[in-house]
């Protein structure tokens, strides 16, 4: 299993919106960055992703699961290279993990979130996953 982090502005698509979609999940649309697209293309069914509220909140609020591997983004121009995966909410973090919390944790200093802060879909190492789950009060 691989681990990921997906970012969304809560005013556009929030954790609560994701939870409301239930077991059917929701396509992760609108990615228009080639590196983020390549990360979507690496995702496999069953992989897990942290759900990160960006902009004002800047915190990881939940864990999602990849339900369907990449396919063409229905919101993109036909023939364009953009893809989506389907995600479903799995569990909220008991304690959201803020960007400040992540910056303060020495073992997370190489995390993509800190190195490529604007990237909307990014990999998370197994060690980073375990650390953030511990910080968030959930099992990894």
mmCIF file of N, CA and C in Angstrom:
data_model
loop_
_atom_site.group_PDB
_atom_site.id
_atom_site.type_symbol
_atom_site.label_atom_id
_atom_site.label_comp_id
_atom_site.label_asym_id
_atom_site.label_seq_id
_atom_site.Cartn_x
_atom_site.Cartn_y
_atom_site.Cartn_z
ATOM 1 N N UNK A 1 0.845 -1.180 0.000
ATOM 2 C CA UNK A 1 0.000 0.000 0.000
ATOM 3 C C UNK A 1 0.888 1.240 0.000
ATOM 4 N N UNK A 2 0.489 2.218 -0.785
ATOM 5 C CA UNK A 2 1.183 3.504 -0.807
ATOM 6 C C UNK A 2 0.322 4.537 -0.081
ATOM 7 N N UNK A 3 0.969 5.620 0.317
ATOM 8 C CA UNK A 3 0.293 6.675 1.061
ATOM 9 C C UNK A 3 0.450 7.997 0.331
ATOM 10 N N UNK A 4 -0.566 8.839 0.482
ATOM 11 C CA UNK A 4 -0.650 10.092 -0.254
ATOM 12 C C UNK A 4 -1.228 11.191 0.624
ATOM 13 N N UNK A 5 -1.169 12.403 0.121
ATOM 14 C CA UNK A 5 -1.857 13.543 0.720
ATOM 15 C C UNK A 5 -2.533 14.286 -0.410
ATOM 16 N N UNK A 6 -3.815 14.573 -0.241
ATOM 17 C CA UNK A 6 -4.565 15.370 -1.214
ATOM 18 C C UNK A 6 -5.051 16.625 -0.516
ATOM 19 N N UNK A 7 -4.957 17.742 -1.226
ATOM 20 C CA UNK A 7 -5.330 19.034 -0.656
ATOM 21 C C UNK A 7 -6.598 19.561 -1.298
ATOM 22 N N UNK A 8 -7.397 20.205 -0.482
ATOM 23 C CA UNK A 8 -8.582 20.885 -0.986
ATOM 24 C C UNK A 8 -8.877 22.096 -0.119
ATOM 25 N N UNK A 9 -9.334 23.150 -0.766
ATOM 26 C CA UNK A 9 -9.825 24.299 -0.013
ATOM 27 C C UNK A 9 -11.185 23.899 0.552
ATOM 28 N N UNK A 10 -11.374 23.997 1.868
ATOM 29 C CA UNK A 10 -12.640 23.544 2.445
ATOM 30 C C UNK A 10 -13.859 24.283 1.909
ATOM 31 N N UNK A 11 -13.674 25.496 1.406
ATOM 32 C CA UNK A 11 -14.816 26.224 0.832
ATOM 33 C C UNK A 11 -15.211 25.659 -0.534
ATOM 34 N N UNK A 12 -14.295 24.913 -1.174
ATOM 35 C CA UNK A 12 -14.565 24.293 -2.470
ATOM 36 C C UNK A 12 -15.032 22.856 -2.294
ATOM 37 N N UNK A 13 -14.273 22.059 -1.542
ATOM 38 C CA UNK A 13 -14.621 20.661 -1.249
ATOM 39 C C UNK A 13 -14.003 20.313 0.096
ATOM 40 N N UNK A 14 -14.841 20.081 1.081
ATOM 41 C CA UNK A 14 -14.357 19.859 2.443
ATOM 42 C C UNK A 14 -14.400 18.385 2.828
ATOM 43 N N UNK A 15 -13.795 18.088 3.960
ATOM 44 C CA UNK A 15 -13.867 16.742 4.519
ATOM 45 C C UNK A 15 -15.329 16.349 4.718
ATOM 46 N N UNK A 16 -16.142 17.262 5.238
ATOM 47 C CA UNK A 16 -17.563 16.961 5.446
ATOM 48 C C UNK A 16 -18.256 16.617 4.124
ATOM 49 N N UNK A 17 -17.904 17.323 3.047
ATOM 50 C CA UNK A 17 -18.451 16.993 1.721
ATOM 51 C C UNK A 17 -18.047 15.579 1.326
ATOM 52 N N UNK A 18 -16.781 15.245 1.570
ATOM 53 C CA UNK A 18 -16.279 13.920 1.214
ATOM 54 C C UNK A 18 -17.017 12.846 2.006
ATOM 55 N N UNK A 19 -17.205 13.070 3.301
ATOM 56 C CA UNK A 19 -17.907 12.116 4.158
ATOM 57 C C UNK A 19 -19.335 11.884 3.653
ATOM 58 N N UNK A 20 -20.001 12.946 3.230
ATOM 59 C CA UNK A 20 -21.391 12.846 2.747
ATOM 60 C C UNK A 20 -21.516 11.961 1.508
ATOM 61 N N UNK A 21 -20.445 11.789 0.754
ATOM 62 C CA UNK A 21 -20.479 10.955 -0.451
ATOM 63 C C UNK A 21 -20.537 9.469 -0.104
ATOM 64 N N UNK A 22 -20.228 9.135 1.146
ATOM 65 C CA UNK A 22 -20.351 7.754 1.606
ATOM 66 C C UNK A 22 -19.424 6.796 0.893
ATOM 67 N N UNK A 23 -19.877 5.544 0.815
ATOM 68 C CA UNK A 23 -19.050 4.480 0.238
ATOM 69 C C UNK A 23 -18.873 4.594 -1.267
ATOM 70 N N UNK A 24 -19.696 5.402 -1.939
ATOM 71 C CA UNK A 24 -19.528 5.575 -3.389
ATOM 72 C C UNK A 24 -18.360 6.493 -3.708
ATOM 73 N N UNK A 25 -17.962 7.311 -2.736
ATOM 74 C CA UNK A 25 -16.832 8.200 -2.945
ATOM 75 C C UNK A 25 -17.128 9.314 -3.918
ATOM 76 N N UNK A 26 -16.053 9.925 -4.396
ATOM 77 C CA UNK A 26 -16.156 11.093 -5.272
ATOM 78 C C UNK A 26 -14.903 11.180 -6.131
ATOM 79 N N UNK A 27 -15.051 11.524 -7.419
ATOM 80 C CA UNK A 27 -13.857 11.749 -8.240
ATOM 81 C C UNK A 27 -13.077 12.969 -7.736
ATOM 82 N N UNK A 28 -11.765 12.857 -7.683
ATOM 83 C CA UNK A 28 -10.907 13.962 -7.263
ATOM 84 C C UNK A 28 -10.573 14.782 -8.504
ATOM 85 N N UNK A 29 -11.472 15.695 -8.855
ATOM 86 C CA UNK A 29 -11.385 16.447 -10.107
ATOM 87 C C UNK A 29 -10.572 17.729 -9.956
ATOM 88 N N UNK A 30 -10.243 18.301 -11.096
ATOM 89 C CA UNK A 30 -9.683 19.640 -11.137
ATOM 90 C C UNK A 30 -8.174 19.749 -11.008
ATOM 91 N N UNK A 31 -7.455 18.645 -10.927
ATOM 92 C CA UNK A 31 -5.992 18.716 -10.831
ATOM 93 C C UNK A 31 -5.446 19.159 -12.186
ATOM 94 N N UNK A 32 -4.693 20.265 -12.174
ATOM 95 C CA UNK A 32 -4.150 20.807 -13.418
ATOM 96 C C UNK A 32 -2.656 21.093 -13.301
ATOM 97 N N UNK A 33 -1.966 20.251 -12.572
ATOM 98 C CA UNK A 33 -0.520 20.324 -12.417
ATOM 99 C C UNK A 33 0.034 18.962 -12.834
ATOM 100 N N UNK A 34 1.052 18.961 -13.677
ATOM 101 C CA UNK A 34 1.545 17.685 -14.220
ATOM 102 C C UNK A 34 2.148 16.772 -13.156
ATOM 103 N N UNK A 35 2.853 17.319 -12.176
ATOM 104 C CA UNK A 35 3.413 16.478 -11.117
ATOM 105 C C UNK A 35 2.295 15.853 -10.293
ATOM 106 N N UNK A 36 1.285 16.647 -9.954
ATOM 107 C CA UNK A 36 0.139 16.128 -9.205
ATOM 108 C C UNK A 36 -0.587 15.062 -10.029
ATOM 109 N N UNK A 37 -0.716 15.286 -11.336
ATOM 110 C CA UNK A 37 -1.355 14.302 -12.226
ATOM 111 C C UNK A 37 -0.585 12.991 -12.216
ATOM 112 N N UNK A 38 0.731 13.072 -12.287
ATOM 113 C CA UNK A 38 1.549 11.853 -12.254
ATOM 114 C C UNK A 38 1.363 11.105 -10.938
ATOM 115 N N UNK A 39 1.206 11.842 -9.846
ATOM 116 C CA UNK A 39 0.939 11.201 -8.557
ATOM 117 C C UNK A 39 -0.422 10.509 -8.570
ATOM 118 N N UNK A 40 -1.433 11.138 -9.150
ATOM 119 C CA UNK A 40 -2.748 10.489 -9.277
ATOM 120 C C UNK A 40 -2.619 9.189 -10.066
ATOM 121 N N UNK A 41 -1.788 9.213 -11.097
ATOM 122 C CA UNK A 41 -1.633 8.045 -11.957
ATOM 123 C C UNK A 41 -0.909 6.888 -11.249
ATOM 124 N N UNK A 42 -0.168 7.192 -10.178
ATOM 125 C CA UNK A 42 0.526 6.162 -9.407
ATOM 126 C C UNK A 42 -0.368 5.532 -8.344
ATOM 127 N N UNK A 43 -1.481 6.163 -8.025
ATOM 128 C CA UNK A 43 -2.365 5.664 -6.970
ATOM 129 C C UNK A 43 -3.025 4.353 -7.379
ATOM 130 N N UNK A 44 -3.122 3.447 -6.418
ATOM 131 C CA UNK A 44 -3.742 2.145 -6.642
ATOM 132 C C UNK A 44 -4.951 1.992 -5.728
ATOM 133 N N UNK A 45 -5.904 1.183 -6.164
ATOM 134 C CA UNK A 45 -7.070 0.887 -5.344
ATOM 135 C C UNK A 45 -6.608 0.367 -3.983
ATOM 136 N N UNK A 46 -7.159 0.941 -2.926
ATOM 137 C CA UNK A 46 -6.799 0.541 -1.574
ATOM 138 C C UNK A 46 -5.734 1.403 -0.922
ATOM 139 N N UNK A 47 -5.003 2.203 -1.724
ATOM 140 C CA UNK A 47 -4.055 3.139 -1.129
ATOM 141 C C UNK A 47 -4.813 4.102 -0.228
ATOM 142 N N UNK A 48 -4.105 4.700 0.714
ATOM 143 C CA UNK A 48 -4.706 5.660 1.641
ATOM 144 C C UNK A 48 -4.136 7.053 1.396
ATOM 145 N N UNK A 49 -4.944 8.063 1.704
ATOM 146 C CA UNK A 49 -4.512 9.451 1.526
ATOM 147 C C UNK A 49 -4.983 10.299 2.695
ATOM 148 N N UNK A 50 -4.108 11.169 3.157
ATOM 149 C CA UNK A 50 -4.529 12.176 4.105
ATOM 150 C C UNK A 50 -5.332 13.230 3.351
ATOM 151 N N UNK A 51 -6.386 13.700 3.969
ATOM 152 C CA UNK A 51 -7.227 14.765 3.415
ATOM 153 C C UNK A 51 -6.827 16.051 4.128
ATOM 154 N N UNK A 52 -6.276 16.991 3.367
ATOM 155 C CA UNK A 52 -5.700 18.219 3.917
ATOM 156 C C UNK A 52 -6.556 19.412 3.523
ATOM 157 N N UNK A 53 -7.006 20.159 4.528
ATOM 158 C CA UNK A 53 -7.708 21.418 4.279
ATOM 159 C C UNK A 53 -6.648 22.507 4.108
ATOM 160 N N UNK A 54 -6.578 23.080 2.909
ATOM 161 C CA UNK A 54 -5.570 24.091 2.619
ATOM 162 C C UNK A 54 -6.104 25.501 2.915
ATOM 163 N N UNK A 55 -5.379 26.471 2.485
ATOM 164 C CA UNK A 55 -5.660 27.907 2.592
ATOM 165 C C UNK A 55 -5.714 28.359 4.053
ATOM 166 N N UNK A 56 -6.881 28.612 4.602
ATOM 167 C CA UNK A 56 -6.974 29.166 5.953
ATOM 168 C C UNK A 56 -6.674 28.147 7.043
ATOM 169 N N UNK A 57 -7.133 26.913 6.884
ATOM 170 C CA UNK A 57 -6.992 25.914 7.952
ATOM 171 C C UNK A 57 -5.601 25.292 8.014
ATOM 172 N N UNK A 58 -5.068 24.878 6.887
ATOM 173 C CA UNK A 58 -3.746 24.248 6.794
ATOM 174 C C UNK A 58 -3.601 23.123 7.812
ATOM 175 N N UNK A 59 -4.428 22.082 7.638
ATOM 176 C CA UNK A 59 -4.369 20.950 8.562
ATOM 177 C C UNK A 59 -4.911 19.688 7.920
ATOM 178 N N UNK A 60 -4.365 18.556 8.354
ATOM 179 C CA UNK A 60 -4.851 17.252 7.929
ATOM 180 C C UNK A 60 -6.035 16.919 8.824
ATOM 181 N N UNK A 61 -7.170 16.605 8.193
ATOM 182 C CA UNK A 61 -8.400 16.396 8.964
ATOM 183 C C UNK A 61 -8.945 14.976 8.876
ATOM 184 N N UNK A 62 -8.500 14.192 7.889
ATOM 185 C CA UNK A 62 -9.059 12.857 7.744
ATOM 186 C C UNK A 62 -8.213 11.954 6.878
ATOM 187 N N UNK A 63 -8.684 10.707 6.784
ATOM 188 C CA UNK A 63 -8.036 9.683 5.965
ATOM 189 C C UNK A 63 -9.044 9.203 4.932
ATOM 190 N N UNK A 64 -8.605 9.157 3.684
ATOM 191 C CA UNK A 64 -9.437 8.682 2.577
ATOM 192 C C UNK A 64 -8.786 7.457 1.950
ATOM 193 N N UNK A 65 -9.579 6.726 1.181
ATOM 194 C CA UNK A 65 -9.090 5.536 0.481
ATOM 195 C C UNK A 65 -9.341 5.690 -1.008
ATOM 196 N N UNK A 66 -8.407 5.203 -1.811
ATOM 197 C CA UNK A 66 -8.569 5.215 -3.260
ATOM 198 C C UNK A 66 -9.506 4.066 -3.628
ATOM 199 N N UNK A 67 -10.632 4.400 -4.267
ATOM 200 C CA UNK A 67 -11.621 3.399 -4.683
ATOM 201 C C UNK A 67 -11.433 2.959 -6.125
ATOM 202 N N UNK A 68 -10.994 3.884 -6.958
ATOM 203 C CA UNK A 68 -10.842 3.611 -8.388
ATOM 204 C C UNK A 68 -9.588 4.307 -8.882
ATOM 205 N N UNK A 69 -8.804 3.580 -9.649
ATOM 206 C CA UNK A 69 -7.572 4.143 -10.197
ATOM 207 C C UNK A 69 -7.874 5.143 -11.303
ATOM 208 N N UNK A 70 -6.853 5.846 -11.739
ATOM 209 C CA UNK A 70 -7.020 7.007 -12.610
ATOM 210 C C UNK A 70 -7.795 6.715 -13.903
ATOM 211 N N UNK A 71 -8.542 7.734 -14.282
ATOM 212 C CA UNK A 71 -9.296 7.747 -15.544
ATOM 213 C C UNK A 71 -9.454 9.216 -15.939
ATOM 214 N N UNK A 72 -9.882 9.502 -17.179
ATOM 215 C CA UNK A 72 -9.945 10.895 -17.623
ATOM 216 C C UNK A 72 -10.840 11.763 -16.724
ATOM 217 N N UNK A 73 -10.360 12.963 -16.452
ATOM 218 C CA UNK A 73 -11.110 13.913 -15.629
ATOM 219 C C UNK A 73 -12.323 14.411 -16.417
ATOM 220 N N UNK A 74 -13.533 14.139 -15.914
ATOM 221 C CA UNK A 74 -14.729 14.565 -16.639
ATOM 222 C C UNK A 74 -14.911 16.079 -16.682
ATOM 223 N N UNK A 75 -14.155 16.829 -15.862
ATOM 224 C CA UNK A 75 -14.274 18.291 -15.879
ATOM 225 C C UNK A 75 -13.250 18.932 -16.816
ATOM 226 N N UNK A 76 -12.399 18.139 -17.441
ATOM 227 C CA UNK A 76 -11.348 18.659 -18.326
ATOM 228 C C UNK A 76 -11.816 18.640 -19.774
ATOM 229 N N UNK A 77 -11.124 19.396 -20.596
ATOM 230 C CA UNK A 77 -11.386 19.401 -22.037
ATOM 231 C C UNK A 77 -11.180 18.006 -22.601
ATOM 232 N N UNK A 78 -12.044 17.539 -23.472
ATOM 233 C CA UNK A 78 -11.835 16.221 -24.088
ATOM 234 C C UNK A 78 -10.454 16.139 -24.747
ATOM 235 N N UNK A 79 -9.774 15.022 -24.528
ATOM 236 C CA UNK A 79 -8.456 14.820 -25.109
ATOM 237 C C UNK A 79 -7.316 15.416 -24.306
ATOM 238 N N UNK A 80 -7.628 16.141 -23.232
ATOM 239 C CA UNK A 80 -6.565 16.715 -22.403
ATOM 240 C C UNK A 80 -5.965 15.614 -21.521
ATOM 241 N N UNK A 81 -4.800 15.856 -20.946
ATOM 242 C CA UNK A 81 -4.114 14.786 -20.208
ATOM 243 C C UNK A 81 -4.568 14.597 -18.759
ATOM 244 N N UNK A 82 -5.543 15.346 -18.303
ATOM 245 C CA UNK A 82 -5.885 15.354 -16.877
ATOM 246 C C UNK A 82 -6.702 14.138 -16.472
ATOM 247 N N UNK A 83 -6.395 13.649 -15.253
ATOM 248 C CA UNK A 83 -7.036 12.435 -14.745
ATOM 249 C C UNK A 83 -7.591 12.669 -13.341
ATOM 250 N N UNK A 84 -8.430 11.733 -12.913
ATOM 251 C CA UNK A 84 -8.954 11.715 -11.547
ATOM 252 C C UNK A 84 -8.802 10.307 -10.986
ATOM 253 N N UNK A 85 -8.922 10.205 -9.672
ATOM 254 C CA UNK A 85 -9.140 8.934 -8.989
ATOM 255 C C UNK A 85 -10.401 9.130 -8.160
ATOM 256 N N UNK A 86 -11.048 8.039 -7.783
ATOM 257 C CA UNK A 86 -12.193 8.146 -6.883
ATOM 258 C C UNK A 86 -11.719 7.886 -5.464
ATOM 259 N N UNK A 87 -12.151 8.756 -4.554
ATOM 260 C CA UNK A 87 -11.787 8.671 -3.137
ATOM 261 C C UNK A 87 -13.028 8.522 -2.279
ATOM 262 N N UNK A 88 -12.896 7.784 -1.174
ATOM 263 C CA UNK A 88 -13.955 7.775 -0.167
ATOM 264 C C UNK A 88 -13.342 8.097 1.184
ATOM 265 N N UNK A 89 -14.110 8.754 2.029
ATOM 266 C CA UNK A 89 -13.676 9.058 3.385
ATOM 267 C C UNK A 89 -13.638 7.765 4.186
ATOM 268 N N UNK A 90 -12.596 7.589 4.982
ATOM 269 C CA UNK A 90 -12.462 6.412 5.841
ATOM 270 C C UNK A 90 -12.676 6.799 7.296
ATOM 271 N N UNK A 91 -11.924 7.788 7.764
ATOM 272 C CA UNK A 91 -12.022 8.179 9.175
ATOM 273 C C UNK A 91 -11.465 9.586 9.368
ATOM 274 N N UNK A 92 -12.077 10.349 10.260
ATOM 275 C CA UNK A 92 -11.489 11.645 10.615
ATOM 276 C C UNK A 92 -10.314 11.429 11.562
ATOM 277 N N UNK A 93 -9.403 12.361 11.604
ATOM 278 C CA UNK A 93 -8.383 12.335 12.638
ATOM 279 C C UNK A 93 -9.038 12.800 13.933
ATOM 280 N N UNK A 94 -8.739 12.152 15.027
ATOM 281 C CA UNK A 94 -9.296 12.588 16.318
ATOM 282 C C UNK A 94 -8.836 13.994 16.638
ATOM 283 N N UNK A 95 -7.574 14.262 16.310
ATOM 284 C CA UNK A 95 -7.001 15.592 16.489
ATOM 285 C C UNK A 95 -6.410 16.013 15.151
ATOM 286 N N UNK A 96 -6.975 17.031 14.484
ATOM 287 C CA UNK A 96 -6.378 17.473 13.227
ATOM 288 C C UNK A 96 -4.905 17.842 13.428
ATOM 289 N N UNK A 97 -4.100 17.530 12.436
ATOM 290 C CA UNK A 97 -2.659 17.806 12.498
ATOM 291 C C UNK A 97 -2.386 19.011 11.607
ATOM 292 N N UNK A 98 -1.972 20.095 12.247
ATOM 293 C CA UNK A 98 -1.766 21.345 11.528
ATOM 294 C C UNK A 98 -0.408 21.377 10.832
ATOM 295 N N UNK A 99 -0.291 22.283 9.893
ATOM 296 C CA UNK A 99 0.988 22.498 9.223
ATOM 297 C C UNK A 99 2.046 22.890 10.256
ATOM 298 N N UNK A 100 1.676 23.698 11.239
ATOM 299 C CA UNK A 100 2.616 24.083 12.300
ATOM 300 C C UNK A 100 3.071 22.854 13.092
ATOM 301 N N UNK A 101 2.146 21.916 13.370
ATOM 302 C CA UNK A 101 2.512 20.677 14.060
ATOM 303 C C UNK A 101 3.520 19.880 13.242
ATOM 304 N N UNK A 102 3.286 19.811 11.938
ATOM 305 C CA UNK A 102 4.171 19.056 11.050
ATOM 306 C C UNK A 102 5.559 19.702 11.008
ATOM 307 N N UNK A 103 5.598 21.027 10.909
ATOM 308 C CA UNK A 103 6.884 21.739 10.889
ATOM 309 C C UNK A 103 7.654 21.551 12.192
ATOM 310 N N UNK A 104 6.931 21.392 13.300
ATOM 311 C CA UNK A 104 7.565 21.250 14.613
ATOM 312 C C UNK A 104 8.097 19.836 14.874
ATOM 313 N N UNK A 105 7.678 18.868 14.061
ATOM 314 C CA UNK A 105 8.087 17.472 14.246
ATOM 315 C C UNK A 105 9.320 17.197 13.380
ATOM 316 N N UNK A 106 10.470 17.023 14.021
ATOM 317 C CA UNK A 106 11.743 16.856 13.303
ATOM 318 C C UNK A 106 11.715 15.702 12.311
ATOM 319 N N UNK A 107 11.042 14.611 12.652
ATOM 320 C CA UNK A 107 11.026 13.447 11.758
ATOM 321 C C UNK A 107 10.232 13.696 10.475
ATOM 322 N N UNK A 108 9.518 14.806 10.406
ATOM 323 C CA UNK A 108 8.736 15.136 9.205
ATOM 324 C C UNK A 108 9.384 16.240 8.363
ATOM 325 N N UNK A 109 10.617 16.579 8.654
ATOM 326 C CA UNK A 109 11.265 17.712 7.988
ATOM 327 C C UNK A 109 11.459 17.530 6.487
ATOM 328 N N UNK A 110 11.443 16.289 6.001
ATOM 329 C CA UNK A 110 11.611 16.031 4.570
ATOM 330 C C UNK A 110 10.288 15.767 3.858
ATOM 331 N N UNK A 111 9.188 15.927 4.555
ATOM 332 C CA UNK A 111 7.874 15.641 3.979
ATOM 333 C C UNK A 111 7.603 16.538 2.776
ATOM 334 N N UNK A 112 6.994 15.971 1.743
ATOM 335 C CA UNK A 112 6.680 16.727 0.528
ATOM 336 C C UNK A 112 5.848 17.969 0.846
ATOM 337 N N UNK A 113 4.985 17.887 1.838
ATOM 338 C CA UNK A 113 4.153 19.027 2.215
ATOM 339 C C UNK A 113 5.004 20.244 2.566
ATOM 340 N N UNK A 114 6.185 20.015 3.100
ATOM 341 C CA UNK A 114 7.078 21.114 3.454
ATOM 342 C C UNK A 114 8.003 21.488 2.307
ATOM 343 N N UNK A 115 8.328 20.521 1.464
ATOM 344 C CA UNK A 115 9.271 20.754 0.365
ATOM 345 C C UNK A 115 8.598 21.262 -0.908
ATOM 346 N N UNK A 116 7.373 20.797 -1.147
ATOM 347 C CA UNK A 116 6.606 21.191 -2.337
ATOM 348 C C UNK A 116 5.221 21.655 -1.870
ATOM 349 N N UNK A 117 5.211 22.742 -1.143
ATOM 350 C CA UNK A 117 4.016 23.162 -0.410
ATOM 351 C C UNK A 117 2.802 23.440 -1.292
ATOM 352 N N UNK A 118 3.002 23.759 -2.556
ATOM 353 C CA UNK A 118 1.868 24.090 -3.424
ATOM 354 C C UNK A 118 1.306 22.886 -4.179
ATOM 355 N N UNK A 119 1.981 21.749 -4.108
ATOM 356 C CA UNK A 119 1.559 20.559 -4.835
ATOM 357 C C UNK A 119 0.297 19.969 -4.201
ATOM 358 N N UNK A 120 -0.751 19.787 -4.990
ATOM 359 C CA UNK A 120 -2.066 19.396 -4.456
ATOM 360 C C UNK A 120 -2.234 17.896 -4.223
ATOM 361 N N UNK A 121 -1.398 17.074 -4.849
ATOM 362 C CA UNK A 121 -1.430 15.622 -4.657
ATOM 363 C C UNK A 121 0.018 15.187 -4.501
ATOM 364 N N UNK A 122 0.349 14.618 -3.346
ATOM 365 C CA UNK A 122 1.741 14.318 -3.074
ATOM 366 C C UNK A 122 1.910 13.006 -2.325
ATOM 367 N N UNK A 123 3.074 12.376 -2.488
ATOM 368 C CA UNK A 123 3.334 11.126 -1.777
ATOM 369 C C UNK A 123 3.651 11.382 -0.307
ATOM 370 N N UNK A 124 3.384 10.373 0.507
ATOM 371 C CA UNK A 124 3.707 10.381 1.931
ATOM 372 C C UNK A 124 4.426 9.057 2.196
ATOM 373 N N UNK A 125 5.559 9.095 2.877
ATOM 374 C CA UNK A 125 6.267 7.854 3.184
ATOM 375 C C UNK A 125 5.529 7.085 4.282
ATOM 376 N N UNK A 126 5.839 5.803 4.398
ATOM 377 C CA UNK A 126 5.219 4.980 5.447
ATOM 378 C C UNK A 126 5.558 5.520 6.833
ATOM 379 N N UNK A 127 6.780 5.969 7.033
ATOM 380 C CA UNK A 127 7.179 6.520 8.336
ATOM 381 C C UNK A 127 6.417 7.817 8.629
ATOM 382 N N UNK A 128 6.280 8.676 7.616
ATOM 383 C CA UNK A 128 5.522 9.917 7.797
ATOM 384 C C UNK A 128 4.063 9.612 8.114
ATOM 385 N N UNK A 129 3.518 8.613 7.418
ATOM 386 C CA UNK A 129 2.129 8.206 7.643
ATOM 387 C C UNK A 129 1.921 7.808 9.106
ATOM 388 N N UNK A 130 2.795 6.954 9.605
ATOM 389 C CA UNK A 130 2.675 6.480 10.990
ATOM 390 C C UNK A 130 2.792 7.630 11.983
ATOM 391 N N UNK A 131 3.720 8.524 11.735
ATOM 392 C CA UNK A 131 3.914 9.653 12.645
ATOM 393 C C UNK A 131 2.683 10.553 12.673
ATOM 394 N N UNK A 132 2.149 10.876 11.512
ATOM 395 C CA UNK A 132 0.977 11.758 11.469
ATOM 396 C C UNK A 132 -0.258 11.058 12.049
ATOM 397 N N UNK A 133 -0.409 9.779 11.788
ATOM 398 C CA UNK A 133 -1.529 9.052 12.406
ATOM 399 C C UNK A 133 -1.427 9.103 13.929
ATOM 400 N N UNK A 134 -0.216 8.888 14.442
ATOM 401 C CA UNK A 134 -0.005 8.968 15.903
ATOM 402 C C UNK A 134 -0.364 10.364 16.409
ATOM 403 N N UNK A 135 0.122 11.406 15.706
ATOM 404 C CA UNK A 135 -0.167 12.778 16.108
ATOM 405 C C UNK A 135 -1.666 13.078 16.054
ATOM 406 N N UNK A 136 -2.346 12.457 15.095
ATOM 407 C CA UNK A 136 -3.778 12.685 14.920
ATOM 408 C C UNK A 136 -4.663 11.784 15.778
ATOM 409 N N UNK A 137 -4.038 10.869 16.523
ATOM 410 C CA UNK A 137 -4.801 10.019 17.427
ATOM 411 C C UNK A 137 -5.545 8.881 16.770
ATOM 412 N N UNK A 138 -5.026 8.412 15.611
ATOM 413 C CA UNK A 138 -5.661 7.288 14.912
ATOM 414 C C UNK A 138 -4.624 6.218 14.614
ATOM 415 N N UNK A 139 -5.111 4.994 14.361
ATOM 416 C CA UNK A 139 -4.208 3.916 13.962
ATOM 417 C C UNK A 139 -3.854 4.090 12.494
ATOM 418 N N UNK A 140 -2.593 3.806 12.172
ATOM 419 C CA UNK A 140 -2.131 3.923 10.803
ATOM 420 C C UNK A 140 -2.341 2.639 10.095
#
